[in-house]
mmCIF file of C-alpha atoms and ligand atoms in Angstrom:
data_model
loop_
_atom_site.group_PDB
_atom_site.id
_atom_site.type_symbol
_atom_site.label_atom_id
_atom_site.label_comp_id
_atom_site.label_asym_id
_atom_site.label_seq_id
_atom_site.Cartn_x
_atom_site.Cartn_y
_atom_site.Cartn_z
ATOM 1 C CA MET J 503 -39.877 17.563 45.343
ATOM 2 C CA THR J 504 -38.564 14.328 46.754
ATOM 3 C CA ILE J 505 -36.132 12.125 44.967
ATOM 4 C CA ILE J 506 -38.733 9.372 44.691
ATOM 5 C CA ASN J 507 -40.953 11.514 42.477
ATOM 6 C CA ARG J 508 -38.239 12.521 40.108
ATOM 7 C CA ALA J 509 -38.211 11.101 36.622
ATOM 8 C CA PRO J 510 -35.874 8.063 36.599
ATOM 9 C CA PHE J 511 -32.343 9.076 35.875
ATOM 10 C CA PRO J 512 -30.350 7.172 33.234
ATOM 11 C CA LEU J 513 -28.724 4.114 34.754
ATOM 12 C CA THR J 514 -26.147 4.249 32.066
ATOM 13 C CA ARG J 515 -24.032 7.358 31.750
ATOM 14 C CA MET J 516 -21.702 6.864 28.805
ATOM 15 C CA ARG J 517 -19.634 9.826 29.915
ATOM 16 C CA ARG J 518 -18.493 8.044 33.106
ATOM 17 C CA LEU J 519 -15.720 6.211 31.247
ATOM 18 C CA ARG J 520 -14.699 9.339 29.370
ATOM 19 C CA ASN J 521 -14.073 11.474 32.436
ATOM 20 C CA HIS J 522 -10.378 10.645 32.975
ATOM 21 C CA ALA J 523 -7.523 10.024 30.623
ATOM 22 C CA PHE J 524 -6.646 6.767 32.416
ATOM 23 C CA LEU J 525 -10.158 5.416 31.867
ATOM 24 C CA ARG J 526 -10.310 6.521 28.258
ATOM 25 C CA GLU J 527 -7.017 4.789 27.601
ATOM 26 C CA LEU J 528 -7.976 1.605 29.482
ATOM 27 C CA VAL J 529 -11.206 1.110 27.570
ATOM 28 C CA GLN J 530 -9.756 2.068 24.169
ATOM 29 C CA GLU J 531 -10.602 -0.695 21.676
ATOM 30 C CA HIS J 532 -7.895 -0.177 19.055
ATOM 31 C CA GLN J 533 -4.220 0.802 19.118
ATOM 32 C CA VAL J 534 -1.782 1.662 16.367
ATOM 33 C CA LEU J 535 1.506 -0.198 16.589
ATOM 34 C CA ILE J 536 4.710 0.166 14.645
ATOM 35 C CA THR J 537 4.182 -3.433 13.470
ATOM 36 C CA ASP J 538 1.006 -2.323 11.681
ATOM 37 C CA LEU J 539 2.931 -0.149 9.242
ATOM 38 C CA ALA J 540 4.666 -0.455 5.897
ATOM 39 C CA TYR J 541 6.601 2.394 4.287
ATOM 40 C CA PRO J 542 6.538 2.855 0.488
ATOM 41 C CA MET J 543 9.769 4.099 -1.119
ATOM 42 C CA PHE J 544 10.543 5.342 -4.614
ATOM 43 C CA ILE J 545 13.922 4.370 -6.063
ATOM 44 C CA THR J 546 15.559 6.409 -8.814
ATOM 45 C CA GLU J 547 18.428 5.774 -11.207
ATOM 46 C CA ALA J 548 19.389 9.480 -10.816
ATOM 47 C CA LYS J 549 22.492 10.433 -8.827
ATOM 48 C CA ALA J 550 20.830 12.604 -6.175
ATOM 49 C CA PRO J 551 17.520 12.435 -4.267
ATOM 50 C CA GLU J 552 14.666 14.002 -6.195
ATOM 51 C CA PRO J 553 11.943 15.623 -4.073
ATOM 52 C CA ILE J 554 8.441 14.629 -5.192
ATOM 53 C CA VAL J 555 6.683 17.980 -5.495
ATOM 54 C CA THR J 556 3.132 16.670 -5.227
ATOM 55 C CA MET J 557 4.040 14.726 -2.067
ATOM 56 C CA PRO J 558 5.865 17.220 0.170
ATOM 57 C CA GLY J 559 8.325 15.481 2.493
ATOM 58 C CA THR J 560 9.053 12.540 0.174
ATOM 59 C CA SER J 561 11.848 11.995 -2.374
ATOM 60 C CA ARG J 562 12.951 9.458 -4.890
ATOM 61 C CA ILE J 563 16.023 7.803 -3.410
ATOM 62 C CA PRO J 564 19.075 7.010 -5.566
ATOM 63 C CA LEU J 565 20.693 3.583 -5.226
ATOM 64 C CA SER J 566 23.855 5.244 -3.921
ATOM 65 C CA GLN J 567 21.962 6.536 -0.848
ATOM 66 C CA LEU J 568 19.627 3.610 -0.377
ATOM 67 C CA LYS J 569 21.606 1.874 2.341
ATOM 68 C CA GLU J 570 21.771 5.009 4.463
ATOM 69 C CA GLU J 571 18.088 5.849 3.913
ATOM 70 C CA VAL J 572 16.893 2.334 4.718
ATOM 71 C CA GLY J 573 19.125 2.374 7.805
ATOM 72 C CA LYS J 574 17.043 5.280 9.162
ATOM 73 C CA ILE J 575 13.851 3.345 8.536
ATOM 74 C CA VAL J 576 15.197 0.298 10.359
ATOM 75 C CA ASP J 577 16.288 2.481 13.288
ATOM 76 C CA LEU J 578 12.757 3.860 13.537
ATOM 77 C CA GLY J 579 11.518 0.295 14.055
ATOM 78 C CA ILE J 580 9.605 -0.006 10.768
ATOM 79 C CA ARG J 581 9.421 -3.700 9.767
ATOM 80 C CA LEU J 582 8.324 -3.573 6.130
ATOM 81 C CA ILE J 583 9.091 -1.377 3.132
ATOM 82 C CA ALA J 584 7.389 -1.371 -0.273
ATOM 83 C CA LEU J 585 9.662 -0.539 -3.211
ATOM 84 C CA PHE J 586 8.646 1.274 -6.393
ATOM 85 C CA PRO J 587 11.038 2.100 -9.229
ATOM 86 C CA ALA J 588 11.124 5.408 -11.091
ATOM 87 C CA ALA J 589 12.851 3.800 -14.064
ATOM 88 C CA GLN J 590 12.925 6.420 -16.810
ATOM 89 C CA SER J 591 15.482 4.775 -19.067
ATOM 90 C CA GLU J 592 14.053 1.301 -18.938
ATOM 91 C CA LYS J 593 10.784 1.690 -20.842
ATOM 92 C CA SER J 594 9.924 -0.427 -23.888
ATOM 93 C CA LYS J 595 6.916 -1.906 -25.672
ATOM 94 C CA ASP J 596 7.525 -5.384 -24.214
ATOM 95 C CA ALA J 597 8.420 -4.016 -20.738
ATOM 96 C CA LYS J 598 11.368 -6.406 -20.600
ATOM 97 C CA ALA J 599 13.214 -4.292 -18.014
ATOM 98 C CA ALA J 600 10.604 -5.527 -15.517
ATOM 99 C CA TYR J 601 12.539 -8.785 -15.159
ATOM 100 C CA ASP J 602 16.095 -7.646 -15.850
ATOM 101 C CA PRO J 603 18.284 -9.163 -13.108
ATOM 102 C CA GLU J 604 20.333 -5.941 -13.237
ATOM 103 C CA GLY J 605 17.246 -3.708 -13.208
ATOM 104 C CA LEU J 606 16.850 -0.847 -10.753
ATOM 105 C CA ILE J 607 14.477 -2.671 -8.442
ATOM 106 C CA GLN J 608 16.391 -5.982 -8.517
ATOM 107 C CA ARG J 609 19.606 -4.149 -7.546
ATOM 108 C CA ALA J 610 17.747 -2.250 -4.822
ATOM 109 C CA ILE J 611 16.371 -5.460 -3.298
ATOM 110 C CA ARG J 612 19.823 -7.098 -3.210
ATOM 111 C CA LEU J 613 21.417 -4.016 -1.721
ATOM 112 C CA ILE J 614 18.826 -3.731 1.040
ATOM 113 C CA LYS J 615 18.843 -7.442 1.857
ATOM 114 C CA GLN J 616 22.645 -7.500 2.115
ATOM 115 C CA SER J 617 22.626 -4.816 4.794
ATOM 116 C CA TYR J 618 19.278 -5.409 6.495
ATOM 117 C CA PRO J 619 18.292 -9.063 6.093
ATOM 118 C CA ASP J 620 15.605 -8.780 8.803
ATOM 119 C CA LEU J 621 13.753 -5.879 7.211
ATOM 120 C CA GLY J 622 10.718 -7.052 5.224
ATOM 121 C CA VAL J 623 10.875 -6.100 1.571
ATOM 122 C CA MET J 624 7.762 -5.994 -0.556
ATOM 123 C CA THR J 625 7.907 -5.315 -4.273
ATOM 124 C CA ASP J 626 5.345 -4.224 -6.831
ATOM 125 C CA GLY J 627 4.086 -6.540 -9.541
ATOM 126 C CA ALA J 628 3.059 -4.355 -12.451
ATOM 127 C CA LEU J 629 4.523 -3.171 -15.714
ATOM 128 C CA ASP J 630 3.640 0.533 -15.578
ATOM 129 C CA PRO J 631 7.176 1.769 -14.783
ATOM 130 C CA TYR J 632 8.422 -0.161 -17.828
ATOM 131 C CA THR J 633 5.785 0.275 -20.565
ATOM 132 C CA LEU J 634 5.784 3.145 -23.078
ATOM 133 C CA THR J 635 2.096 3.691 -22.356
ATOM 134 C CA GLY J 636 2.303 3.952 -18.558
ATOM 135 C CA GLN J 637 -0.277 1.138 -18.450
ATOM 136 C CA ASP J 638 0.170 -1.828 -16.114
ATOM 137 C CA GLY J 639 -0.060 -4.308 -18.974
ATOM 138 C CA LEU J 640 1.166 -4.923 -22.516
ATOM 139 C CA THR J 641 -1.000 -3.376 -25.229
ATOM 140 C CA ASP J 642 -2.013 -4.394 -28.760
ATOM 141 C CA GLU J 643 -2.031 -2.035 -31.777
ATOM 142 C CA LYS J 644 -5.451 -0.709 -30.770
ATOM 143 C CA GLY J 645 -4.210 0.126 -27.271
ATOM 144 C CA ARG J 646 -6.148 -2.691 -25.559
ATOM 145 C CA ILE J 647 -4.515 -4.135 -22.470
ATOM 146 C CA LEU J 648 -3.588 -7.776 -23.102
ATOM 147 C CA ASN J 649 -4.331 -9.926 -20.077
ATOM 148 C CA ASP J 650 -2.645 -13.271 -20.732
ATOM 149 C CA GLU J 651 0.412 -11.856 -22.492
ATOM 150 C CA THR J 652 0.897 -9.518 -19.523
ATOM 151 C CA LEU J 653 0.790 -12.476 -17.146
ATOM 152 C CA GLU J 654 3.829 -14.022 -18.855
ATOM 153 C CA VAL J 655 5.890 -10.892 -18.140
ATOM 154 C CA LEU J 656 4.437 -10.601 -14.629
ATOM 155 C CA VAL J 657 5.612 -14.150 -13.823
ATOM 156 C CA LEU J 658 9.131 -13.327 -15.043
ATOM 157 C CA GLN J 659 9.027 -10.154 -12.944
ATOM 158 C CA GLY J 660 7.912 -12.087 -9.848
ATOM 159 C CA LEU J 661 10.626 -14.693 -10.298
ATOM 160 C CA SER J 662 13.305 -12.037 -10.739
ATOM 161 C CA HIS J 663 12.194 -10.296 -7.536
ATOM 162 C CA ALA J 664 12.174 -13.621 -5.682
ATOM 163 C CA LYS J 665 15.675 -14.379 -6.930
ATOM 164 C CA ALA J 666 16.892 -10.929 -5.828
ATOM 165 C CA GLY J 667 15.525 -11.607 -2.313
ATOM 166 C CA SER J 668 12.140 -9.873 -2.101
ATOM 167 C CA ASP J 669 9.977 -11.333 0.682
ATOM 168 C CA ILE J 670 6.568 -10.280 -0.597
ATOM 169 C CA PHE J 671 5.549 -9.927 -4.230
ATOM 170 C CA ALA J 672 2.474 -7.739 -4.561
ATOM 171 C CA PRO J 673 0.854 -7.609 -8.004
ATOM 172 C CA SER J 674 -0.986 -4.298 -8.327
ATOM 173 C CA ASP J 675 -1.955 -4.652 -11.987
ATOM 174 C CA MET J 676 -5.433 -6.231 -11.576
ATOM 175 C CA MET J 677 -4.947 -8.706 -14.430
ATOM 176 C CA ASP J 678 -7.142 -11.804 -14.191
ATOM 177 C CA GLY J 679 -5.593 -15.074 -13.115
ATOM 178 C CA ARG J 680 -2.252 -13.590 -12.008
ATOM 179 C CA MET J 681 -2.247 -15.113 -8.500
ATOM 180 C CA GLY J 682 -2.657 -18.636 -9.852
ATOM 181 C CA VAL J 683 0.080 -18.450 -12.474
ATOM 182 C CA LEU J 684 2.455 -16.728 -10.066
ATOM 183 C CA ARG J 685 1.860 -19.240 -7.290
ATOM 184 C CA LYS J 686 2.506 -22.160 -9.629
ATOM 185 C CA ALA J 687 5.611 -20.565 -11.125
ATOM 186 C CA LEU J 688 7.067 -19.726 -7.707
ATOM 187 C CA GLU J 689 6.437 -23.255 -6.420
ATOM 188 C CA SER J 690 8.080 -24.916 -9.410
ATOM 189 C CA ALA J 691 11.035 -22.504 -9.499
ATOM 190 C CA GLY J 692 11.917 -23.263 -5.867
ATOM 191 C CA TYR J 693 10.388 -20.267 -4.098
ATOM 192 C CA PRO J 694 7.607 -21.943 -2.118
ATOM 193 C CA ASP J 695 7.875 -19.399 0.724
ATOM 194 C CA MET J 696 7.484 -16.261 -1.339
ATOM 195 C CA VAL J 697 4.491 -14.399 0.066
ATOM 196 C CA LEU J 698 1.920 -13.185 -2.456
ATOM 197 C CA LEU J 699 -0.024 -10.101 -1.502
ATOM 198 C CA ALA J 700 -2.847 -9.450 -3.939
ATOM 199 C CA TYR J 701 -3.947 -5.905 -4.626
ATOM 200 C CA ALA J 702 -7.298 -7.665 -4.740
ATOM 201 C CA ALA J 703 -9.690 -4.737 -4.658
ATOM 202 C CA LYS J 704 -7.855 -1.940 -6.376
ATOM 203 C CA TYR J 705 -10.092 0.795 -7.649
ATOM 204 C CA ALA J 706 -9.631 3.015 -10.721
ATOM 205 C CA SER J 707 -9.080 5.996 -8.461
ATOM 206 C CA SER J 708 -8.191 9.634 -8.936
ATOM 207 C CA PHE J 709 -6.175 9.418 -5.705
ATOM 208 C CA TYR J 710 -3.162 7.815 -7.464
ATOM 209 C CA GLY J 711 -2.183 11.095 -9.191
ATOM 210 C CA PRO J 712 0.902 11.976 -7.120
ATOM 211 C CA PHE J 713 2.198 8.381 -7.307
ATOM 212 C CA ARG J 714 2.150 8.529 -11.097
ATOM 213 C CA ASP J 715 4.304 11.658 -10.898
ATOM 214 C CA ALA J 716 6.596 9.892 -8.462
ATOM 215 C CA VAL J 717 7.234 6.857 -10.693
ATOM 216 C CA GLY J 718 7.120 8.898 -13.884
ATOM 217 C CA SER J 719 4.176 7.151 -15.549
ATOM 218 C CA ALA J 720 1.841 10.185 -15.549
ATOM 219 C CA LEU J 721 3.172 11.693 -18.780
ATOM 220 C CA HIS J 722 3.058 8.389 -20.629
ATOM 221 C CA LEU J 723 -0.423 7.606 -19.382
ATOM 222 C CA GLY J 724 -1.717 11.032 -20.449
ATOM 223 C CA LYS J 725 -5.498 11.091 -20.435
ATOM 224 C CA SER J 726 -5.959 7.337 -20.757
ATOM 225 C CA SER J 727 -7.478 5.512 -17.837
ATOM 226 C CA LYS J 728 -7.006 2.135 -16.193
ATOM 227 C CA ALA J 729 -10.735 1.442 -16.048
ATOM 228 C CA THR J 730 -10.562 -1.776 -18.128
ATOM 229 C CA TYR J 731 -8.668 -3.499 -15.314
ATOM 230 C CA GLN J 732 -8.982 -1.493 -12.080
ATOM 231 C CA MET J 733 -12.351 -1.590 -10.321
ATOM 232 C CA ASN J 734 -15.251 0.793 -10.710
ATOM 233 C CA PRO J 735 -15.539 2.953 -7.547
ATOM 234 C CA ALA J 736 -19.293 2.361 -7.659
ATOM 235 C CA ASN J 737 -18.923 -1.343 -6.833
ATOM 236 C CA SER J 738 -18.688 -3.174 -3.547
ATOM 237 C CA ASP J 739 -19.905 -6.792 -4.047
ATOM 238 C CA GLU J 740 -17.391 -7.093 -6.887
ATOM 239 C CA ALA J 741 -14.590 -6.527 -4.376
ATOM 240 C CA LEU J 742 -15.614 -9.675 -2.490
ATOM 241 C CA HIS J 743 -15.579 -11.634 -5.749
ATOM 242 C CA GLU J 744 -12.074 -10.355 -6.537
ATOM 243 C CA VAL J 745 -10.810 -11.282 -3.065
ATOM 244 C CA ALA J 746 -12.380 -14.749 -3.217
ATOM 245 C CA LEU J 747 -10.649 -15.469 -6.531
ATOM 246 C CA ASP J 748 -7.239 -14.251 -5.359
ATOM 247 C CA LEU J 749 -7.457 -16.379 -2.208
ATOM 248 C CA GLN J 750 -8.514 -19.462 -4.216
ATOM 249 C CA GLU J 751 -5.574 -18.909 -6.538
ATOM 250 C CA GLY J 752 -3.086 -18.856 -3.667
ATOM 251 C CA ALA J 753 -2.753 -15.288 -2.356
ATOM 252 C CA ASP J 754 -1.563 -15.106 1.283
ATOM 253 C CA MET J 755 -2.858 -11.608 1.970
ATOM 254 C CA VAL J 756 -5.212 -9.232 0.214
ATOM 255 C CA MET J 757 -5.211 -5.496 -0.174
ATOM 256 C CA ILE J 758 -7.822 -2.780 -0.444
ATOM 257 C CA LYS J 759 -6.779 0.409 -2.172
ATOM 258 C CA PRO J 760 -7.214 3.392 -1.755
ATOM 259 C CA GLY J 761 -7.823 3.546 1.987
ATOM 260 C CA LEU J 762 -10.071 6.148 3.567
ATOM 261 C CA PRO J 763 -12.631 6.437 0.746
ATOM 262 C CA TYR J 764 -12.978 2.618 0.765
ATOM 263 C CA LEU J 765 -13.328 1.805 4.475
ATOM 264 C CA ASP J 766 -16.616 0.028 3.769
ATOM 265 C CA ILE J 767 -14.819 -2.345 1.395
ATOM 266 C CA LEU J 768 -12.089 -2.981 3.943
ATOM 267 C CA PHE J 769 -14.695 -3.785 6.584
ATOM 268 C CA ARG J 770 -16.651 -6.135 4.308
ATOM 269 C CA VAL J 771 -13.525 -7.961 3.143
ATOM 270 C CA LYS J 772 -12.198 -8.439 6.664
ATOM 271 C CA THR J 773 -15.521 -9.611 8.095
ATOM 272 C CA THR J 774 -16.201 -11.939 5.167
ATOM 273 C CA PHE J 775 -12.822 -13.639 4.740
ATOM 274 C CA GLN J 776 -10.925 -13.113 8.030
ATOM 275 C CA VAL J 777 -7.555 -13.286 6.317
ATOM 276 C CA PRO J 778 -4.627 -10.863 6.732
ATOM 277 C CA THR J 779 -5.905 -7.686 5.134
ATOM 278 C CA VAL J 780 -3.796 -4.759 4.017
ATOM 279 C CA VAL J 781 -4.927 -1.225 3.295
ATOM 280 C CA TYR J 782 -3.007 1.323 1.213
ATOM 281 C CA GLN J 783 -3.327 4.962 2.253
ATOM 282 C CA VAL J 784 -2.382 6.154 -1.229
ATOM 283 C CA SER J 785 -0.448 9.119 -2.547
ATOM 284 C CA GLY J 786 -3.507 11.346 -3.021
ATOM 285 C CA GLU J 787 -4.626 10.729 0.548
ATOM 286 C CA TYR J 788 -1.141 11.673 1.726
ATOM 287 C CA ALA J 789 -1.125 14.780 -0.460
ATOM 288 C CA MET J 790 -4.497 15.948 0.875
ATOM 289 C CA ILE J 791 -3.536 15.669 4.526
ATOM 290 C CA LYS J 792 -0.109 17.223 3.895
ATOM 291 C CA ALA J 793 -1.527 20.152 1.967
ATOM 292 C CA ALA J 794 -4.190 20.843 4.588
ATOM 293 C CA SER J 795 -1.629 20.598 7.378
ATOM 294 C CA LEU J 796 0.865 22.860 5.622
ATOM 295 C CA ALA J 797 -1.944 25.365 5.092
ATOM 296 C CA GLY J 798 -2.626 25.322 8.816
ATOM 297 C CA ALA J 799 -6.090 23.824 8.343
ATOM 298 C CA LEU J 800 -5.372 20.486 10.041
ATOM 299 C CA ASP J 801 -3.216 19.251 12.888
ATOM 300 C CA GLU J 802 -1.167 16.748 10.880
ATOM 301 C CA ARG J 803 -0.334 14.358 13.689
ATOM 302 C CA ALA J 804 -3.884 14.198 15.032
ATOM 303 C CA ALA J 805 -5.387 13.822 11.566
ATOM 304 C CA VAL J 806 -2.990 11.051 10.524
ATOM 305 C CA MET J 807 -3.431 9.103 13.762
ATOM 306 C CA GLU J 808 -7.195 9.340 13.368
ATOM 307 C CA THR J 809 -7.023 7.861 9.855
ATOM 308 C CA LEU J 810 -4.903 4.985 11.181
ATOM 309 C CA LEU J 811 -7.436 4.213 13.898
ATOM 310 C CA ALA J 812 -10.158 4.263 11.259
ATOM 311 C CA PHE J 813 -8.233 1.621 9.288
ATOM 312 C CA LYS J 814 -7.747 -0.515 12.388
ATOM 313 C CA ARG J 815 -11.421 -0.233 13.330
ATOM 314 C CA ALA J 816 -12.437 -1.279 9.839
ATOM 315 C CA GLY J 817 -10.200 -4.382 10.127
ATOM 316 C CA ALA J 818 -6.786 -3.581 8.646
ATOM 317 C CA ASP J 819 -3.853 -5.754 9.740
ATOM 318 C CA ILE J 820 -1.240 -3.774 7.792
ATOM 319 C CA ILE J 821 -1.353 -0.142 6.731
ATOM 320 C CA ILE J 822 0.860 1.053 3.900
ATOM 321 C CA THR J 823 1.424 4.764 4.391
ATOM 322 C CA TYR J 824 3.830 7.477 3.281
ATOM 323 C CA PHE J 825 3.486 8.882 6.825
ATOM 324 C CA ALA J 826 5.144 5.766 8.328
ATOM 325 C CA LYS J 827 8.388 7.526 9.324
ATOM 326 C CA GLU J 828 6.559 10.360 11.090
ATOM 327 C CA ILE J 829 4.196 7.891 12.767
ATOM 328 C CA ALA J 830 7.144 5.832 14.014
ATOM 329 C CA GLN J 831 8.528 8.943 15.691
ATOM 330 C CA TRP J 832 5.174 9.904 17.184
ATOM 331 C CA LEU J 833 4.722 6.396 18.575
ATOM 332 C CA LYS J 834 8.052 6.678 20.360
ATOM 333 C CA HIS J 835 6.965 9.776 22.298
HETATM 334 C C1 PBG N 1341 0.850 0.891 -10.283
HETATM 335 C C2 PBG N 1341 0.560 1.322 -8.906
HETATM 336 C C3 PBG N 1341 -0.154 2.475 -8.564
HETATM 337 C C4 PBG N 1341 -0.088 2.600 -7.190
HETATM 338 C C5 PBG N 1341 0.625 1.510 -6.691
HETATM 339 N N1 PBG N 1341 1.028 0.711 -7.763
HETATM 340 C C6 PBG N 1341 -0.777 3.509 -9.414
HETATM 341 C C7 PBG N 1341 -1.686 3.120 -10.489
HETATM 342 O O1 PBG N 1341 -2.329 2.068 -10.466
HETATM 343 O O2 PBG N 1341 -1.763 3.890 -11.432
HETATM 344 C C8 PBG N 1341 -0.702 3.738 -6.425
HETATM 345 C C9 PBG N 1341 -0.096 4.065 -5.120
HETATM 346 C C10 PBG N 1341 -0.381 5.425 -4.644
HETATM 347 O O3 PBG N 1341 -1.128 6.229 -5.250
HETATM 348 O O4 PBG N 1341 0.176 5.756 -3.586
HETATM 349 N N2 PBG N 1341 0.731 -0.431 -10.554
#
């Protein structure tokens, strides 16, 4: 049979550009860079580091070792850390330790900024490490979460973090109207450059379990849920509404959380608003990949890098991940 009579061959062979490593790398659409990452750290008032059992490879860091620990992070090239306090002794009904200038987190911020002024420091806006209930807000006698009363404490917390030197205040409590009151308060108190990162679409997720162990709110929270303020995992349009409000109220960046199970939300938010968008690969996502890798079921490095590319593809500008230190090392080699 002559060539002329043969059925027409495909003009396009997609495999052509996959045949050599150099071609695959040249046509690759997304890259993961060290400047995409933020590393979350847990600070403890204890004397020695406390390994977090549900998150193998992570520990709560005591203030006495913070400088040394953060030094390692800076040396790895990581540009932003997110601080969370495990403040066991500071809990009360009115959560007043949240804005104590001598509180654990306020001291941690000052200590880090003294030694590493160029490292970005982001701090959490929420009352759950400080309430007796483990809830992110103040509660009434019936256990209802009080929105507007919580905002008053949240503003004091934000101002105390700004005063201590935090660069980015990131309210994760999902109270209504928080961005607006915080922005106004920061402007009038002389902190016009404080960046506000809204946990805009934060879902009531089962993937926060290990984090609640890490900060010590799990026991206090017990079986109660955060469903009256965090979002219903069944909803997607609502996330766009949340983001729109936070941006109108003065947020500089918005966050989607958790990460991998909510890639569709990340994609919709990024394509709709085109603002700096952050994704949080949360504690449960970390725990899953770690457990599977330790069991020999997954190649940890390959699996983690694949999740990061998924976040970049979906539109993430910043990825908060407990793997950041490992990733930094992998990116160097
Ligand atoms: C609390 C807070 C949570 C996380 C960040 N800030 C947990 C929660 O809402 O109960 C979760 C982070 C993670 O799971 O890694 N305001």
